[in-house]
mmCIF file of C-alpha atoms and ligand atoms in Angstrom:
data_model
loop_
_atom_site.group_PDB
_atom_site.id
_atom_site.type_symbol
_atom_site.label_atom_id
_atom_site.label_comp_id
_atom_site.label_asym_id
_atom_site.label_seq_id
_atom_site.Cartn_x
_atom_site.Cartn_y
_atom_site.Cartn_z
ATOM 1 C CA UNK H 994 -20.712 21.369 -3.922
ATOM 2 C CA UNK H 995 -22.286 17.885 -4.172
ATOM 3 C CA UNK H 996 -19.261 16.444 -2.396
ATOM 4 C CA UNK H 997 -19.491 18.936 0.453
ATOM 5 C CA UNK H 998 -23.261 18.519 0.871
ATOM 6 C CA UNK H 999 -23.196 14.716 0.736
ATOM 7 C CA UNK H 1000 -20.063 14.544 2.923
ATOM 8 C CA UNK H 1001 -22.024 16.418 5.590
ATOM 9 C CA UNK H 1002 -25.232 14.379 5.165
ATOM 10 C CA UNK H 1003 -23.537 10.930 5.006
ATOM 11 C CA UNK H 1004 -21.215 11.959 7.871
ATOM 12 C CA UNK H 1005 -18.207 10.126 9.288
ATOM 13 C CA UNK H 1006 -18.485 6.334 9.236
ATOM 14 C CA UNK H 1007 -17.409 3.975 11.984
ATOM 15 C CA UNK H 1008 -15.012 1.114 11.445
ATOM 16 C CA UNK H 1009 -11.544 2.656 11.229
ATOM 17 C CA UNK H 1010 -10.583 0.051 13.902
ATOM 18 C CA UNK H 1011 -8.936 2.519 16.309
ATOM 19 C CA UNK H 1012 -11.344 1.197 18.962
ATOM 20 C CA UNK H 1013 -9.421 -2.108 18.878
ATOM 21 C CA UNK H 1014 -6.308 -0.408 20.327
ATOM 22 C CA UNK H 1015 -5.837 0.160 24.056
ATOM 23 C CA UNK H 1016 -2.981 2.201 25.504
ATOM 24 C CA UNK H 1017 -0.784 0.753 28.257
ATOM 25 C CA UNK H 1018 -0.675 3.424 30.965
ATOM 26 C CA UNK H 1019 2.736 4.429 32.331
ATOM 27 C CA UNK H 1020 2.574 5.462 35.996
ATOM 28 C CA UNK H 1021 6.185 6.743 36.080
ATOM 29 C CA UNK H 1022 6.456 8.833 32.892
ATOM 30 C CA UNK H 1023 9.240 11.137 34.245
ATOM 31 C CA UNK H 1024 7.879 13.929 32.025
ATOM 32 C CA UNK H 1025 5.896 17.173 32.327
ATOM 33 C CA UNK H 1026 3.227 18.452 29.935
ATOM 34 C CA UNK H 1027 5.504 21.374 29.005
ATOM 35 C CA UNK H 1028 8.267 18.956 27.948
ATOM 36 C CA UNK H 1029 6.076 17.428 25.235
ATOM 37 C CA UNK H 1030 7.148 18.465 21.731
ATOM 38 C CA UNK H 1031 4.286 18.234 19.229
ATOM 39 C CA UNK H 1032 6.415 19.212 16.249
ATOM 40 C CA UNK H 1033 6.619 16.157 13.967
ATOM 41 C CA UNK H 1034 9.828 15.035 12.257
ATOM 42 C CA UNK H 1035 8.730 14.975 8.657
ATOM 43 C CA UNK H 1036 11.957 15.478 6.691
ATOM 44 C CA UNK H 1037 11.665 17.950 3.836
ATOM 45 C CA UNK H 1038 8.093 18.775 4.911
ATOM 46 C CA UNK H 1039 8.582 21.232 7.741
ATOM 47 C CA UNK H 1040 5.427 20.921 9.857
ATOM 48 C CA UNK H 1041 4.786 22.783 13.114
ATOM 49 C CA UNK H 1042 1.763 20.733 14.166
ATOM 50 C CA UNK H 1043 1.108 16.979 13.907
ATOM 51 C CA UNK H 1044 -2.441 17.814 12.761
ATOM 52 C CA UNK H 1045 -3.298 19.108 9.279
ATOM 53 C CA UNK H 1046 -6.358 20.042 7.251
ATOM 54 C CA UNK H 1047 -6.702 17.451 4.515
ATOM 55 C CA UNK H 1048 -7.775 18.100 0.920
ATOM 56 C CA UNK H 1049 -11.390 19.109 0.443
ATOM 57 C CA UNK H 1050 -12.706 22.043 -1.431
ATOM 58 C CA UNK H 1051 -11.744 24.323 -4.273
ATOM 59 C CA UNK H 1052 -13.463 25.535 -7.405
ATOM 60 C CA UNK H 1053 -17.219 25.788 -7.059
ATOM 61 C CA UNK H 1054 -17.589 29.545 -6.575
ATOM 62 C CA UNK H 1055 -18.108 31.936 -3.683
ATOM 63 C CA UNK H 1056 -19.196 29.440 -1.052
ATOM 64 C CA UNK H 1057 -16.096 27.287 -1.498
ATOM 65 C CA UNK H 1058 -13.942 30.395 -1.450
ATOM 66 C CA UNK H 1059 -15.502 31.402 1.881
ATOM 67 C CA UNK H 1060 -14.914 27.929 3.422
ATOM 68 C CA UNK H 1061 -11.354 27.805 2.139
ATOM 69 C CA UNK H 1062 -10.707 31.229 3.670
ATOM 70 C CA UNK H 1063 -12.016 29.978 7.044
ATOM 71 C CA UNK H 1064 -9.851 26.850 6.847
ATOM 72 C CA UNK H 1065 -6.798 28.880 5.774
ATOM 73 C CA UNK H 1066 -7.151 31.375 8.655
ATOM 74 C CA UNK H 1067 -7.587 28.443 11.070
ATOM 75 C CA UNK H 1068 -4.382 26.911 9.714
ATOM 76 C CA UNK H 1069 -2.604 30.255 10.140
ATOM 77 C CA UNK H 1070 -3.798 30.729 13.736
ATOM 78 C CA UNK H 1071 -2.967 27.183 14.856
ATOM 79 C CA UNK H 1072 0.209 26.398 12.867
ATOM 80 C CA UNK H 1073 -1.398 23.535 10.939
ATOM 81 C CA UNK H 1074 -0.543 22.672 7.334
ATOM 82 C CA UNK H 1075 -3.474 22.700 4.921
ATOM 83 C CA UNK H 1076 -4.148 20.858 1.669
ATOM 84 C CA UNK H 1077 -6.480 22.360 -0.904
ATOM 85 C CA UNK H 1078 -8.929 20.241 -2.931
ATOM 86 C CA UNK H 1079 -8.141 19.031 -6.439
ATOM 87 C CA UNK H 1080 -6.920 21.938 -8.577
ATOM 88 C CA UNK H 1081 -7.638 20.231 -11.923
ATOM 89 C CA UNK H 1082 -10.788 22.341 -12.425
ATOM 90 C CA UNK H 1083 -8.751 25.543 -12.002
ATOM 91 C CA UNK H 1084 -6.091 24.341 -14.449
ATOM 92 C CA UNK H 1085 -8.843 23.884 -17.033
ATOM 93 C CA UNK H 1086 -10.852 27.017 -16.172
ATOM 94 C CA UNK H 1087 -8.886 30.006 -14.785
ATOM 95 C CA UNK H 1088 -12.061 31.557 -13.296
ATOM 96 C CA UNK H 1089 -11.925 28.763 -10.687
ATOM 97 C CA UNK H 1090 -8.518 29.881 -9.420
ATOM 98 C CA UNK H 1091 -9.686 32.431 -6.828
ATOM 99 C CA UNK H 1092 -11.086 29.840 -4.400
ATOM 100 C CA UNK H 1093 -7.623 28.224 -4.289
ATOM 101 C CA UNK H 1094 -5.584 31.431 -4.314
ATOM 102 C CA UNK H 1095 -7.466 32.698 -1.245
ATOM 103 C CA UNK H 1096 -5.740 29.966 0.786
ATOM 104 C CA UNK H 1097 -2.286 31.473 0.163
ATOM 105 C CA UNK H 1098 -3.633 35.027 0.523
ATOM 106 C CA UNK H 1099 -5.023 34.296 4.012
ATOM 107 C CA UNK H 1100 -1.934 32.372 5.121
ATOM 108 C CA UNK H 1101 1.118 33.861 3.364
ATOM 109 C CA UNK H 1102 3.722 32.029 5.468
ATOM 110 C CA UNK H 1103 1.931 28.757 6.193
ATOM 111 C CA UNK H 1104 2.566 25.262 4.846
ATOM 112 C CA UNK H 1105 0.142 24.568 2.001
ATOM 113 C CA UNK H 1106 -0.231 21.413 -0.105
ATOM 114 C CA UNK H 1107 -1.420 21.467 -3.705
ATOM 115 C CA UNK H 1108 -3.681 18.621 -4.849
ATOM 116 C CA UNK H 1109 -4.198 16.794 -8.159
ATOM 117 C CA UNK H 1110 -5.262 13.309 -9.273
ATOM 118 C CA UNK H 1111 -2.856 10.697 -10.642
ATOM 119 C CA UNK H 1112 -3.909 11.542 -14.212
ATOM 120 C CA UNK H 1113 -1.935 14.810 -13.885
ATOM 121 C CA UNK H 1114 1.125 15.511 -16.019
ATOM 122 C CA UNK H 1115 4.363 17.076 -14.744
ATOM 123 C CA UNK H 1116 3.384 20.361 -16.416
ATOM 124 C CA UNK H 1117 0.022 20.388 -14.590
ATOM 125 C CA UNK H 1118 1.781 19.550 -11.314
ATOM 126 C CA UNK H 1119 4.088 22.557 -11.768
ATOM 127 C CA UNK H 1120 1.152 24.857 -12.546
ATOM 128 C CA UNK H 1121 -0.822 23.656 -9.497
ATOM 129 C CA UNK H 1122 2.143 24.286 -7.181
ATOM 130 C CA UNK H 1123 2.793 27.695 -8.712
ATOM 131 C CA UNK H 1124 -0.887 28.736 -8.396
ATOM 132 C CA UNK H 1125 -0.730 28.757 -4.570
ATOM 133 C CA UNK H 1126 3.060 28.752 -4.003
ATOM 134 C CA UNK H 1127 2.605 25.318 -2.483
ATOM 135 C CA UNK H 1128 5.165 23.694 -0.195
ATOM 136 C CA UNK H 1129 4.290 20.170 -1.389
ATOM 137 C CA UNK H 1130 1.995 18.416 -3.863
ATOM 138 C CA UNK H 1131 -0.563 15.806 -2.853
ATOM 139 C CA UNK H 1132 -1.465 13.322 -5.597
ATOM 140 C CA UNK H 1133 -4.684 11.464 -4.824
ATOM 141 C CA UNK H 1134 -5.466 7.875 -5.806
ATOM 142 C CA UNK H 1135 -9.237 7.369 -5.942
ATOM 143 C CA UNK H 1136 -10.072 4.340 -8.083
ATOM 144 C CA UNK H 1137 -13.214 3.370 -6.145
ATOM 145 C CA UNK H 1138 -14.495 6.944 -6.096
ATOM 146 C CA UNK H 1139 -14.020 7.246 -9.875
ATOM 147 C CA UNK H 1140 -15.655 3.864 -10.528
ATOM 148 C CA UNK H 1141 -18.668 4.817 -8.422
ATOM 149 C CA UNK H 1142 -18.947 8.226 -10.080
ATOM 150 C CA UNK H 1143 -21.235 7.956 -13.137
ATOM 151 C CA UNK H 1144 -18.975 10.340 -15.113
ATOM 152 C CA UNK H 1145 -15.763 8.990 -13.501
ATOM 153 C CA UNK H 1146 -12.606 7.495 -15.048
ATOM 154 C CA UNK H 1147 -12.560 3.857 -16.100
ATOM 155 C CA UNK H 1148 -8.892 3.489 -17.056
ATOM 156 C CA UNK H 1149 -6.196 3.677 -14.397
ATOM 157 C CA UNK H 1150 -3.128 2.671 -16.367
ATOM 158 C CA UNK H 1151 0.181 4.515 -16.127
ATOM 159 C CA UNK H 1152 -0.452 6.250 -12.756
ATOM 160 C CA UNK H 1153 2.700 4.961 -11.042
ATOM 161 C CA UNK H 1154 4.941 6.060 -13.924
ATOM 162 C CA UNK H 1155 3.406 9.562 -13.866
ATOM 163 C CA UNK H 1156 3.835 9.765 -10.072
ATOM 164 C CA UNK H 1157 7.488 8.720 -10.343
ATOM 165 C CA UNK H 1158 8.157 11.249 -13.111
ATOM 166 C CA UNK H 1159 6.572 14.053 -11.050
ATOM 167 C CA UNK H 1160 8.348 13.010 -7.819
ATOM 168 C CA UNK H 1161 11.720 12.997 -9.542
ATOM 169 C CA UNK H 1162 11.241 16.313 -11.357
ATOM 170 C CA UNK H 1163 9.114 18.613 -9.174
ATOM 171 C CA UNK H 1164 10.935 21.056 -6.891
ATOM 172 C CA UNK H 1165 8.649 20.349 -3.894
ATOM 173 C CA UNK H 1166 7.990 17.034 -2.062
ATOM 174 C CA UNK H 1167 5.248 14.717 -3.368
ATOM 175 C CA UNK H 1168 2.716 13.139 -1.016
ATOM 176 C CA UNK H 1169 0.526 10.330 -2.387
ATOM 177 C CA UNK H 1170 -2.836 9.816 -0.696
ATOM 178 C CA UNK H 1171 -6.032 7.810 -0.991
ATOM 179 C CA UNK H 1172 -9.439 9.395 -0.477
ATOM 180 C CA UNK H 1173 -10.736 7.065 2.235
ATOM 181 C CA UNK H 1174 -10.185 3.515 0.919
ATOM 182 C CA UNK H 1175 -6.649 3.069 2.282
ATOM 183 C CA UNK H 1176 -3.175 2.347 0.898
ATOM 184 C CA UNK H 1177 -2.026 -1.272 1.160
ATOM 185 C CA UNK H 1178 1.454 -2.666 1.853
ATOM 186 C CA UNK H 1179 1.726 -3.681 -1.830
ATOM 187 C CA UNK H 1180 0.765 -0.205 -3.087
ATOM 188 C CA UNK H 1181 3.062 1.497 -0.551
ATOM 189 C CA UNK H 1182 5.983 -0.669 -1.774
ATOM 190 C CA UNK H 1183 5.361 0.525 -5.345
ATOM 191 C CA UNK H 1184 5.200 4.149 -4.159
ATOM 192 C CA UNK H 1185 8.414 3.702 -2.161
ATOM 193 C CA UNK H 1186 10.091 2.684 -5.425
ATOM 194 C CA UNK H 1187 8.679 5.776 -7.154
ATOM 195 C CA UNK H 1188 10.608 8.247 -4.957
ATOM 196 C CA UNK H 1189 7.596 9.827 -3.203
ATOM 197 C CA UNK H 1190 8.359 11.784 -0.012
ATOM 198 C CA UNK H 1191 5.246 10.872 1.952
ATOM 199 C CA UNK H 1192 2.232 8.556 1.870
ATOM 200 C CA UNK H 1193 -1.128 9.406 3.451
ATOM 201 C CA UNK H 1194 -2.818 6.079 4.270
ATOM 202 C CA UNK H 1195 -6.286 7.714 4.121
ATOM 203 C CA UNK H 1196 -8.227 4.647 5.185
ATOM 204 C CA UNK H 1197 -11.802 3.449 5.530
ATOM 205 C CA UNK H 1198 -13.964 4.532 8.442
ATOM 206 C CA UNK H 1199 -14.468 8.259 7.905
ATOM 207 C CA UNK H 1200 -15.772 10.151 4.891
ATOM 208 C CA UNK H 1201 -17.063 7.479 2.497
ATOM 209 C CA UNK H 1202 -16.813 8.507 -1.152
ATOM 210 C CA UNK H 1203 -18.639 5.381 -2.368
ATOM 211 C CA UNK H 1204 -21.641 6.508 -0.318
ATOM 212 C CA UNK H 1205 -21.256 10.087 -1.530
ATOM 213 C CA UNK H 1206 -21.054 9.093 -5.211
ATOM 214 C CA UNK H 1207 -23.891 6.568 -4.821
ATOM 215 C CA UNK H 1208 -26.102 9.495 -3.758
ATOM 216 C CA UNK H 1209 -25.495 10.925 -7.229
ATOM 217 C CA UNK H 1210 -26.429 7.844 -9.286
ATOM 218 C CA UNK H 1211 -29.713 5.949 -9.800
ATOM 219 C CA UNK H 1212 -28.251 2.400 -9.659
ATOM 220 C CA UNK H 1213 -26.211 2.244 -6.451
ATOM 221 C CA UNK H 1214 -22.948 0.276 -6.366
ATOM 222 C CA UNK H 1215 -23.599 -0.965 -2.827
ATOM 223 C CA UNK H 1216 -20.547 -3.277 -2.867
ATOM 224 C CA UNK H 1217 -18.187 -0.298 -2.747
ATOM 225 C CA UNK H 1218 -19.804 1.212 0.361
ATOM 226 C CA UNK H 1219 -18.080 -1.236 2.697
ATOM 227 C CA UNK H 1220 -14.864 -1.364 0.642
ATOM 228 C CA UNK H 1221 -11.440 -0.343 1.849
ATOM 229 C CA UNK H 1222 -8.707 -0.821 4.422
ATOM 230 C CA UNK H 1223 -9.708 0.487 7.870
ATOM 231 C CA UNK H 1224 -7.479 3.433 8.810
ATOM 232 C CA UNK H 1225 -5.660 1.743 11.728
ATOM 233 C CA UNK H 1226 -4.801 -1.229 9.482
ATOM 234 C CA UNK H 1227 -3.852 1.042 6.565
ATOM 235 C CA UNK H 1228 -1.288 2.916 8.704
ATOM 236 C CA UNK H 1229 0.331 -0.403 9.643
ATOM 237 C CA UNK H 1230 0.281 -1.568 5.999
ATOM 238 C CA UNK H 1231 2.000 1.623 4.830
ATOM 239 C CA UNK H 1232 4.530 1.828 7.657
ATOM 240 C CA UNK H 1233 5.747 -1.738 7.004
ATOM 241 C CA UNK H 1234 6.561 -0.902 3.401
ATOM 242 C CA UNK H 1235 7.691 2.711 3.583
ATOM 243 C CA UNK H 1236 10.458 4.427 5.564
ATOM 244 C CA UNK H 1237 9.502 8.008 4.613
ATOM 245 C CA UNK H 1238 6.877 10.269 6.153
ATOM 246 C CA UNK H 1239 3.540 8.582 6.832
ATOM 247 C CA UNK H 1240 0.328 10.532 7.297
ATOM 248 C CA UNK H 1241 -2.817 9.100 8.832
ATOM 249 C CA UNK H 1242 -6.329 10.064 7.787
ATOM 250 C CA UNK H 1243 -9.779 8.549 7.448
ATOM 251 C CA UNK H 1244 -12.306 9.118 10.194
ATOM 252 C CA UNK H 1245 -9.910 10.746 12.659
ATOM 253 C CA UNK H 1246 -11.974 13.071 14.809
ATOM 254 C CA UNK H 1247 -10.208 13.375 18.163
ATOM 255 C CA UNK H 1248 -6.794 13.402 19.833
ATOM 256 C CA UNK H 1249 -7.186 9.832 21.092
ATOM 257 C CA UNK H 1250 -7.365 8.486 17.525
ATOM 258 C CA UNK H 1251 -4.352 10.642 16.645
ATOM 259 C CA UNK H 1252 -2.240 9.239 19.496
ATOM 260 C CA UNK H 1253 -3.179 5.728 18.295
ATOM 261 C CA UNK H 1254 -2.222 6.644 14.731
ATOM 262 C CA UNK H 1255 1.196 7.930 15.912
ATOM 263 C CA UNK H 1256 1.682 4.795 18.000
ATOM 264 C CA UNK H 1257 1.161 2.730 14.822
ATOM 265 C CA UNK H 1258 3.856 4.743 13.024
ATOM 266 C CA UNK H 1259 2.179 7.813 11.508
ATOM 267 C CA UNK H 1260 4.023 11.153 11.747
ATOM 268 C CA UNK H 1261 1.011 13.464 11.420
ATOM 269 C CA UNK H 1262 -2.761 13.169 11.104
ATOM 270 C CA UNK H 1263 -5.097 14.773 8.572
ATOM 271 C CA UNK H 1264 -8.731 15.645 9.142
ATOM 272 C CA UNK H 1265 -11.106 16.487 6.307
ATOM 273 C CA UNK H 1266 -14.751 15.689 7.098
ATOM 274 C CA UNK H 1267 -14.512 16.566 10.803
ATOM 275 C CA UNK H 1268 -12.992 20.021 10.133
ATOM 276 C CA UNK H 1269 -15.458 20.720 7.320
ATOM 277 C CA UNK H 1270 -18.390 19.987 9.613
ATOM 278 C CA UNK H 1271 -17.000 22.238 12.352
ATOM 279 C CA UNK H 1272 -16.231 25.056 9.896
ATOM 280 C CA UNK H 1273 -19.670 25.015 8.306
ATOM 281 C CA UNK H 1274 -21.857 24.175 11.284
ATOM 282 C CA UNK H 1275 -20.024 25.885 14.169
ATOM 283 C CA UNK H 1276 -17.891 28.586 12.558
ATOM 284 C CA UNK H 1277 -14.336 29.813 12.533
ATOM 285 C CA UNK H 1278 -13.736 30.660 16.194
ATOM 286 C CA UNK H 1279 -15.046 27.294 17.416
ATOM 287 C CA UNK H 1280 -12.900 25.551 14.784
ATOM 288 C CA UNK H 1281 -9.763 27.347 16.010
ATOM 289 C CA UNK H 1282 -10.686 26.587 19.620
ATOM 290 C CA UNK H 1283 -11.118 22.858 18.815
ATOM 291 C CA UNK H 1284 -7.699 22.672 17.164
ATOM 292 C CA UNK H 1285 -6.136 24.269 20.252
ATOM 293 C CA UNK H 1286 -7.989 21.690 22.371
ATOM 294 C CA UNK H 1287 -6.661 18.899 20.137
ATOM 295 C CA UNK H 1288 -3.088 20.126 20.711
ATOM 296 C CA UNK H 1289 -3.706 20.312 24.467
ATOM 297 C CA UNK H 1290 -5.265 16.824 24.560
ATOM 298 C CA UNK H 1291 -2.337 15.366 22.613
ATOM 299 C CA UNK H 1292 0.150 16.774 25.136
ATOM 300 C CA UNK H 1293 -1.929 15.432 28.062
ATOM 301 C CA UNK H 1294 -2.143 11.892 26.681
ATOM 302 C CA UNK H 1295 1.502 11.844 25.605
ATOM 303 C CA UNK H 1296 2.495 12.818 29.149
ATOM 304 C CA UNK H 1297 0.487 9.934 30.603
ATOM 305 C CA UNK H 1298 2.207 7.568 28.148
ATOM 306 C CA UNK H 1299 5.705 8.971 28.850
ATOM 307 C CA UNK H 1300 6.236 10.108 25.256
ATOM 308 C CA UNK H 1301 8.076 13.430 24.869
ATOM 309 C CA UNK H 1302 7.654 13.516 21.076
ATOM 310 C CA UNK H 1303 5.434 12.120 18.320
ATOM 311 C CA UNK H 1304 8.274 9.754 17.371
ATOM 312 C CA UNK H 1305 8.541 8.499 20.978
ATOM 313 C CA UNK H 1306 4.967 7.239 20.752
ATOM 314 C CA UNK H 1307 6.150 4.492 18.389
ATOM 315 C CA UNK H 1308 8.016 2.924 21.293
ATOM 316 C CA UNK H 1309 4.987 2.926 23.594
ATOM 317 C CA UNK H 1310 3.312 -0.449 24.077
ATOM 318 C CA UNK H 1311 -0.349 -0.920 23.181
ATOM 319 C CA UNK H 1312 -2.764 -3.835 23.184
ATOM 320 C CA UNK H 1313 -4.500 -4.698 19.922
ATOM 321 C CA UNK H 1314 -7.621 -6.847 20.039
ATOM 322 C CA UNK H 1315 -10.797 -7.655 18.094
ATOM 323 C CA UNK H 1316 -11.020 -7.128 14.345
ATOM 324 C CA UNK H 1317 -7.677 -5.319 14.096
ATOM 325 C CA UNK H 1318 -5.860 -8.201 15.833
ATOM 326 C CA UNK H 1319 -7.500 -10.673 13.414
ATOM 327 C CA UNK H 1320 -6.661 -8.471 10.439
ATOM 328 C CA UNK H 1321 -2.972 -8.338 11.412
ATOM 329 C CA UNK H 1322 -2.846 -12.079 12.037
ATOM 330 C CA UNK H 1323 -4.402 -12.955 8.682
ATOM 331 C CA UNK H 1324 -2.139 -10.475 6.851
ATOM 332 C CA UNK H 1325 0.879 -12.012 8.602
ATOM 333 C CA UNK H 1326 1.778 -8.697 10.299
ATOM 334 C CA UNK H 1327 2.937 -9.022 13.905
HETATM 335 C C1 FNR E 2290 -12.345 15.205 0.108
HETATM 336 N N1 FNR E 2290 -11.151 14.505 -0.137
HETATM 337 C C2 FNR E 2290 -10.352 14.886 -1.207
HETATM 338 N N2 FNR E 2290 -9.107 14.353 -1.350
HETATM 339 C C3 FNR E 2290 -8.292 14.747 -2.357
HETATM 340 O O1 FNR E 2290 -7.161 14.279 -2.414
HETATM 341 N N3 FNR E 2290 -8.716 15.688 -3.256
HETATM 342 C C4 FNR E 2290 -9.946 16.263 -3.185
HETATM 343 O O2 FNR E 2290 -10.294 17.115 -4.009
HETATM 344 C C5 FNR E 2290 -10.815 15.853 -2.137
HETATM 345 N N4 FNR E 2290 -12.073 16.386 -2.009
HETATM 346 C C6 FNR E 2290 -12.816 16.142 -0.866
HETATM 347 C C7 FNR E 2290 -14.000 16.841 -0.639
HETATM 348 C C8 FNR E 2290 -14.704 16.656 0.544
HETATM 349 C C9 FNR E 2290 -15.959 17.438 0.779
HETATM 350 C C10 FNR E 2290 -14.218 15.750 1.537
HETATM 351 C C11 FNR E 2290 -14.933 15.546 2.847
HETATM 352 C C12 FNR E 2290 -13.062 15.043 1.309
HETATM 353 C C13 FNR E 2290 -10.731 13.357 0.707
HETATM 354 C C14 FNR E 2290 -10.026 13.761 1.995
HETATM 355 O O3 FNR E 2290 -8.854 14.484 1.759
HETATM 356 C C15 FNR E 2290 -9.706 12.523 2.873
HETATM 357 O O4 FNR E 2290 -8.751 11.716 2.229
HETATM 358 C C16 FNR E 2290 -10.933 11.681 3.181
HETATM 359 O O5 FNR E 2290 -12.074 12.491 3.300
HETATM 360 C C17 FNR E 2290 -10.781 10.884 4.468
HETATM 361 O O6 FNR E 2290 -10.605 11.744 5.582
HETATM 362 P P1 FNR E 2290 -11.792 12.164 6.604
HETATM 363 O O7 FNR E 2290 -12.757 13.015 5.850
HETATM 364 O O8 FNR E 2290 -12.449 10.882 7.048
HETATM 365 O O9 FNR E 2290 -11.113 12.927 7.683
#
């Protein structure tokens, strides 16, 4: 509940660097809006929409159950995949299961991702997937969040070995994600060697878990509040190292940011904070309407860029300037 309340009060940050990208308009696209295919090519993850609801809530009683039900029905009505929040609490206390199970109950045929931290064992991964008949498992990496959390973990050894063991043994695909501090080229290379199916770059510039956790502690760790790889840069970092499915998240709020994310090499985009705010402050029907608008806006912009599919966007030119251009230069990425 603290996370939800502080996520809403601290809001979405700025600084994911999407503003440093400008599209190059194509006046002869030779394409109609109806020809645009929004279905992403994501291998063993069969997604119908390039937009998904990223991991947020679960556990925490009736209120979380109600929000998860709203999010699950929205996913059902719009064809989006949905990730639940970390299921560790429900593995430890079965009374917490209902707020996760409601997601499958409301959306029996939809694509649902389980979620656990990198401390999870293979047995826990299997139980989490079974709990909601999940189609994939997200494993989150959240070192900075844990370090900022007064009661958080302080030892992060052995995570890659556990991820590899789970990826090689679980019967559903494994997605590894950050929680808003970004995945680097070096980390993505390690994950590529650990047989993961997908990486969610989850960069800096949206929900800020250092800010959220600092709200819960007397001595603030200010240095972590501006920590992390901006989302646009994180997508590029991951895509250079990893040939599998790449997800983009971290401060994505509109279709324009999504098109930029796809242009940089992402296959689908996840929204957490923005959907939570809409669900809680504006309600279910407005949330569904906004997702339909996102789909419509994507098709409009893709038409103007001459891209008939999400994959085609990778071949569209764009101009990168400002901080993102400097970042790429200094990192040696062209
Ligand atoms: C999150 N996020 C998250 N991620 C995860 O893997 N497991 C979790 O349990 C949670 N919990 C959670 C709660 C709340 C209230 C929020 C807003 C977010 C992180 C989320 O999936 C995402 O990676 C980041 O929030 C960045 O995306 P946005 O919010 O900027 O779109």
